[in-house]
XYZ file of C-alpha atoms in Angstrom:
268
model
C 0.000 0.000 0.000
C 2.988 2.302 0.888
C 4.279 1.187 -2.109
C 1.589 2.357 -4.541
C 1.772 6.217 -2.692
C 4.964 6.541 -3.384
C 4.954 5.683 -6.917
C 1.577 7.906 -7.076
C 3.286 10.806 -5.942
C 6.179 10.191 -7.786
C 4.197 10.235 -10.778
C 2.257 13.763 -9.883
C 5.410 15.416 -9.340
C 6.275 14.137 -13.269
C 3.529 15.724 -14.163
C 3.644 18.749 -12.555
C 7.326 19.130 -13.983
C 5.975 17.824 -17.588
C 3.610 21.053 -17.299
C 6.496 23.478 -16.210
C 8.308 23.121 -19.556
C 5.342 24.763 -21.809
C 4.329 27.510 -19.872
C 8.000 28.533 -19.451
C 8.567 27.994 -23.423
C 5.312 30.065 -23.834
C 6.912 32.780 -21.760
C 10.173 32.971 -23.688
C 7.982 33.235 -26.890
C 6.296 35.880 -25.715
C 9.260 37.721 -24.554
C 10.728 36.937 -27.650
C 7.330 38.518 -29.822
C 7.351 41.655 -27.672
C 11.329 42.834 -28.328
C 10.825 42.070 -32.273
C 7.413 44.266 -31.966
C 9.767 46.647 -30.081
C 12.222 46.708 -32.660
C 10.492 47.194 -35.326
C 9.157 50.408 -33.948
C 12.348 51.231 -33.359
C 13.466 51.052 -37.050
C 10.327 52.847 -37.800
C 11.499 56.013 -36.470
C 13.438 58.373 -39.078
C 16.664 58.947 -37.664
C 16.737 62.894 -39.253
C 13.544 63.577 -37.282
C 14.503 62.829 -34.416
C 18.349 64.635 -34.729
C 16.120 67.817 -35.999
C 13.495 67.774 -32.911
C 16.874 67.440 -30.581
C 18.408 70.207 -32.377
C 15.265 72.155 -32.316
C 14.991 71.361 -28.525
C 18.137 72.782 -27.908
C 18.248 75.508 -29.957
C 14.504 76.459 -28.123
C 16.266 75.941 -24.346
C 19.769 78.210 -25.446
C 17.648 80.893 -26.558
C 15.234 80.446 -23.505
C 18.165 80.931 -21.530
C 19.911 83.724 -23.437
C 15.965 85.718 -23.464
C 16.184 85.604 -19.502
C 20.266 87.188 -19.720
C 20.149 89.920 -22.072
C 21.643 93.056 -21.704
C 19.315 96.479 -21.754
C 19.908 97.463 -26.026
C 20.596 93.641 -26.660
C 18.518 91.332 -29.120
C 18.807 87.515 -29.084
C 19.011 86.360 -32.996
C 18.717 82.355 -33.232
C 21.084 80.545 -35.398
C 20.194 79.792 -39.032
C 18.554 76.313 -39.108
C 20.188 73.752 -41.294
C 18.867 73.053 -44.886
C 17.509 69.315 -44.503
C 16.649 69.245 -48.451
C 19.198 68.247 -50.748
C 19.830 70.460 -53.590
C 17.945 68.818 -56.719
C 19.687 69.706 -59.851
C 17.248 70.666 -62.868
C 17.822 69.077 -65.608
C 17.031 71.191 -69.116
C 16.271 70.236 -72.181
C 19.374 70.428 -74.876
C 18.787 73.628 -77.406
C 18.468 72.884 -80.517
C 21.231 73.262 -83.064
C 21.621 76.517 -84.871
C 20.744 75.188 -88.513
C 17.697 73.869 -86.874
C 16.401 76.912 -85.071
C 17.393 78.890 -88.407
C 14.842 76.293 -90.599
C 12.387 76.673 -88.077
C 12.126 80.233 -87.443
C 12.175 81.163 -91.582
C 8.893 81.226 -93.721
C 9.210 79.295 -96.888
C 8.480 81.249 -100.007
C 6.453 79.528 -102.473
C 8.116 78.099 -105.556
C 8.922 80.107 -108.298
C 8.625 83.569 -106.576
C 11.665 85.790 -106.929
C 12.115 88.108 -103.767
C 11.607 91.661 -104.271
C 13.350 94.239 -103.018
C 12.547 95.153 -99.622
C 11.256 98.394 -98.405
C 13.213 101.076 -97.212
C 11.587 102.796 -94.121
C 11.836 106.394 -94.074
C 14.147 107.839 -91.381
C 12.727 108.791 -88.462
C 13.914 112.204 -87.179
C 15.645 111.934 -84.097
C 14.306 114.723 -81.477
C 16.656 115.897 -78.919
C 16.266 114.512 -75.271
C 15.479 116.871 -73.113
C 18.376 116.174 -69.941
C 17.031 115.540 -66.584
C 17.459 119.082 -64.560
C 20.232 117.703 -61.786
C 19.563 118.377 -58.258
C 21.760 118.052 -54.906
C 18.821 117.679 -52.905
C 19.671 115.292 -50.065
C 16.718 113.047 -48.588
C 15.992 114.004 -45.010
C 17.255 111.357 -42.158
C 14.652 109.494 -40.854
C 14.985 108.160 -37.466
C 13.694 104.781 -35.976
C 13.217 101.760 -38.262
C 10.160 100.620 -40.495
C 8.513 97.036 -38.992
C 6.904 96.972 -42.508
C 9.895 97.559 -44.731
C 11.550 95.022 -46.790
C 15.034 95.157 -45.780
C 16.278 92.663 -48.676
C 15.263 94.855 -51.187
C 16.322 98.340 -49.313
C 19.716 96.639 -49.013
C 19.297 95.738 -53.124
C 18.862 99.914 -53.965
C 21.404 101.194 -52.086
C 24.071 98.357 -53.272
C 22.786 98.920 -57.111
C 23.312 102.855 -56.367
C 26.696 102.088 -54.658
C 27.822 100.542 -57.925
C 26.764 103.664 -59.716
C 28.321 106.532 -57.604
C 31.409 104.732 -55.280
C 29.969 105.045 -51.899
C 29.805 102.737 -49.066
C 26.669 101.304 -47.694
C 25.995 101.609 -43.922
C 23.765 99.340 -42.440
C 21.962 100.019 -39.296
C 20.613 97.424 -37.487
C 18.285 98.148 -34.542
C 15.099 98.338 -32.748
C 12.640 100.997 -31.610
C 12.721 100.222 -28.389
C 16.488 100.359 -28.150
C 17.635 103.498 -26.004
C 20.862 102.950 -27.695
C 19.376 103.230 -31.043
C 17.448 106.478 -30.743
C 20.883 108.102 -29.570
C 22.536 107.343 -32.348
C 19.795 108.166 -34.275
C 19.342 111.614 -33.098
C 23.406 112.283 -33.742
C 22.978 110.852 -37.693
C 19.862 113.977 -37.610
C 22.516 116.327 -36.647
C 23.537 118.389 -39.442
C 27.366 117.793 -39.305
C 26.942 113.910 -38.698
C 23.930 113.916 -41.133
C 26.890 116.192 -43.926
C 29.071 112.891 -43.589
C 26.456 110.541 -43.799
C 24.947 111.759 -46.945
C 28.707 112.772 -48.379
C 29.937 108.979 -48.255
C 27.130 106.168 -47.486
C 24.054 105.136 -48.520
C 22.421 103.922 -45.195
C 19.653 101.292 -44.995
C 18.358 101.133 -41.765
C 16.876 97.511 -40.760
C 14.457 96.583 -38.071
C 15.867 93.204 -35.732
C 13.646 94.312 -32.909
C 10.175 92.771 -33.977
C 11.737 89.226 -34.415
C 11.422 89.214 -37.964
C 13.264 86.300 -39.971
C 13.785 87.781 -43.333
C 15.643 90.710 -41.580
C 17.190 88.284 -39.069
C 18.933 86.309 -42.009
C 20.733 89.923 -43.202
C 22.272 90.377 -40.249
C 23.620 86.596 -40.097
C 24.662 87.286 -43.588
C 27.115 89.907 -42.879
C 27.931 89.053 -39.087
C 28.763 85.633 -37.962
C 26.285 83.259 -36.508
C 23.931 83.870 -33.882
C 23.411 84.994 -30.371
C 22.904 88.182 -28.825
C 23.220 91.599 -30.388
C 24.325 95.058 -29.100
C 22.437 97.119 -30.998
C 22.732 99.542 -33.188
C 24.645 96.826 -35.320
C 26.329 98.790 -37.827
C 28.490 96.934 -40.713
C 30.077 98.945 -43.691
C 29.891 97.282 -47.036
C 31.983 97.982 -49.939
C 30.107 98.396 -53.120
C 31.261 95.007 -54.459
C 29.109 94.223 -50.764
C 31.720 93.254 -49.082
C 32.091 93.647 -45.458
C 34.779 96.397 -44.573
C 33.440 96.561 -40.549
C 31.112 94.976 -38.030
C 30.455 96.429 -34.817
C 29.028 93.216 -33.472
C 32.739 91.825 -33.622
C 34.624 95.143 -33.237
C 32.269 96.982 -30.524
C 30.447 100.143 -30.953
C 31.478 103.516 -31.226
C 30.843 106.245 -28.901
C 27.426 107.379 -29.761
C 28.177 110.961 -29.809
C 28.885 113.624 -32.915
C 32.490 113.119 -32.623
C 32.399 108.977 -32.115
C 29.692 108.587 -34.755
C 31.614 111.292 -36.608
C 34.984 109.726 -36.235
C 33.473 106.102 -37.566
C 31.897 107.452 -40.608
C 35.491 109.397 -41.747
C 37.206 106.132 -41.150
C 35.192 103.525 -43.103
C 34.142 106.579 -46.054
């Protein structure tokens, strides 16, 4: 009778370890399922969207933190984000040979007709132009700077009209709620400062306080990278447009009649 238990529970506990081995190979398979499911998401994900949100996320906290250190007369200008879009090149079609544009753009003359002689027009009588009057009437300096202007194409005229006459181009970048600007502003107004000014620059005077991009991407143009700006920014440009000085890197003048005044005889 003893016997017989023993062998009975001897068998149960076979059974109870036949059982084990499934559920634990179920387990593994389902451990297994999940990390491939896990992977594949994984993969999923575009590795340039995720560096550009981490760039972006940085970029955001830098200039959170720059915003809250800022100097009274300073403006925080963000770096220029990178171009993720490779350049495409177009491809056009080949022209045509020369023969083949001159068959092609020539009317054929019916067969057997002789050309005539063609038509002389009469001459037309040239008129005298009448000359422009000149005049050395000098635009009056307006202070502050226009939200609403387009800065690109200011910065176009006066480099077109550097070309033409020799002069330098002064760019003046600022805000109007920059004490620093309206000093300087009111010594350009002044008529000896204002005598220089007209004499030797053309100035275009860009707004950087309202945050806008366009005008944002001039000033990175012409001073290096990004990051907080003294203001009034003022660069000299050669009329090739290429930068002679940079106040960002070399540091404002005094902004008085004879630091302003000094400046503008140095760089004419």
């Amino acid at each position: 009778m003893s016997s017989r238990a023993h062998r009975s529970a001897r068998h149960g506990r076979r059974s109870r370890r036949g059982l084990r081995i499934p559920v634990i190979a179920a387990g593994v398979a389902t451990v297994a399922a999940l990390g491939a499911a896990w992977a594949g998401t994984q993969a999923l994900r575009s590795p340039g969207s995720t560096a550009a949100s981490a760039a972006a996320s940085a970029s955001a906290s830098v200039e959170a933190q720059s915003r809250t250190e800022l100097a009274p007369g300073t403006v925080f200008v963000p770096p220029a984000a990178p171009s993720s879009a490779p350049a495409t090149p177009s491809a056009s079609a080949p022209a045509p040979p020369a023969e083949a544009r001159g068959s092609a753009g020539a009317s054929p003359s019916p067969a057997g007709s002789k050309p005539g002689p063609a038509a002389a027009a009469p001459a037309a009588k040239r008129e005298p132009a009448a000359s422009a009057p000149k005049t050395t009437a000098k635009a009056a300096f307006a202070p502050g700077y226009d939200s609403a202007a387009d800065g690109q194409q200011a910065l176009d005229a006066a480099l077109r009209a550097a070309a033409a006459d020799g002069k330098q181009v002064l760019l003046d970048f600022g805000a109007n709620w920059c004490g620093n600007c309206k000093a300087a502003d009111k010594v350009f107004g002044q008529p000896a400062t204002n005598a220089l000014l007209n004499d030797s620059y053309h100035l275009v005077k860009i707004d950087i306080g309202s945050q806008n991009s366009a005008n944002f991407s001039i000033l990175r143009k012409y001073s290096s990278g990004g990051g907080s700006y003294k203001m009034p920014v003022l660069i000299v440009l050669s009329p090739p447009g290429t930068v002679r000085t940079d106040t960002h890197q070399s540091g404002n003048p005094a902004l008085t009649a004879d630091g302003l005044g000094s400046f503008l005889r140095q760089w004419s």
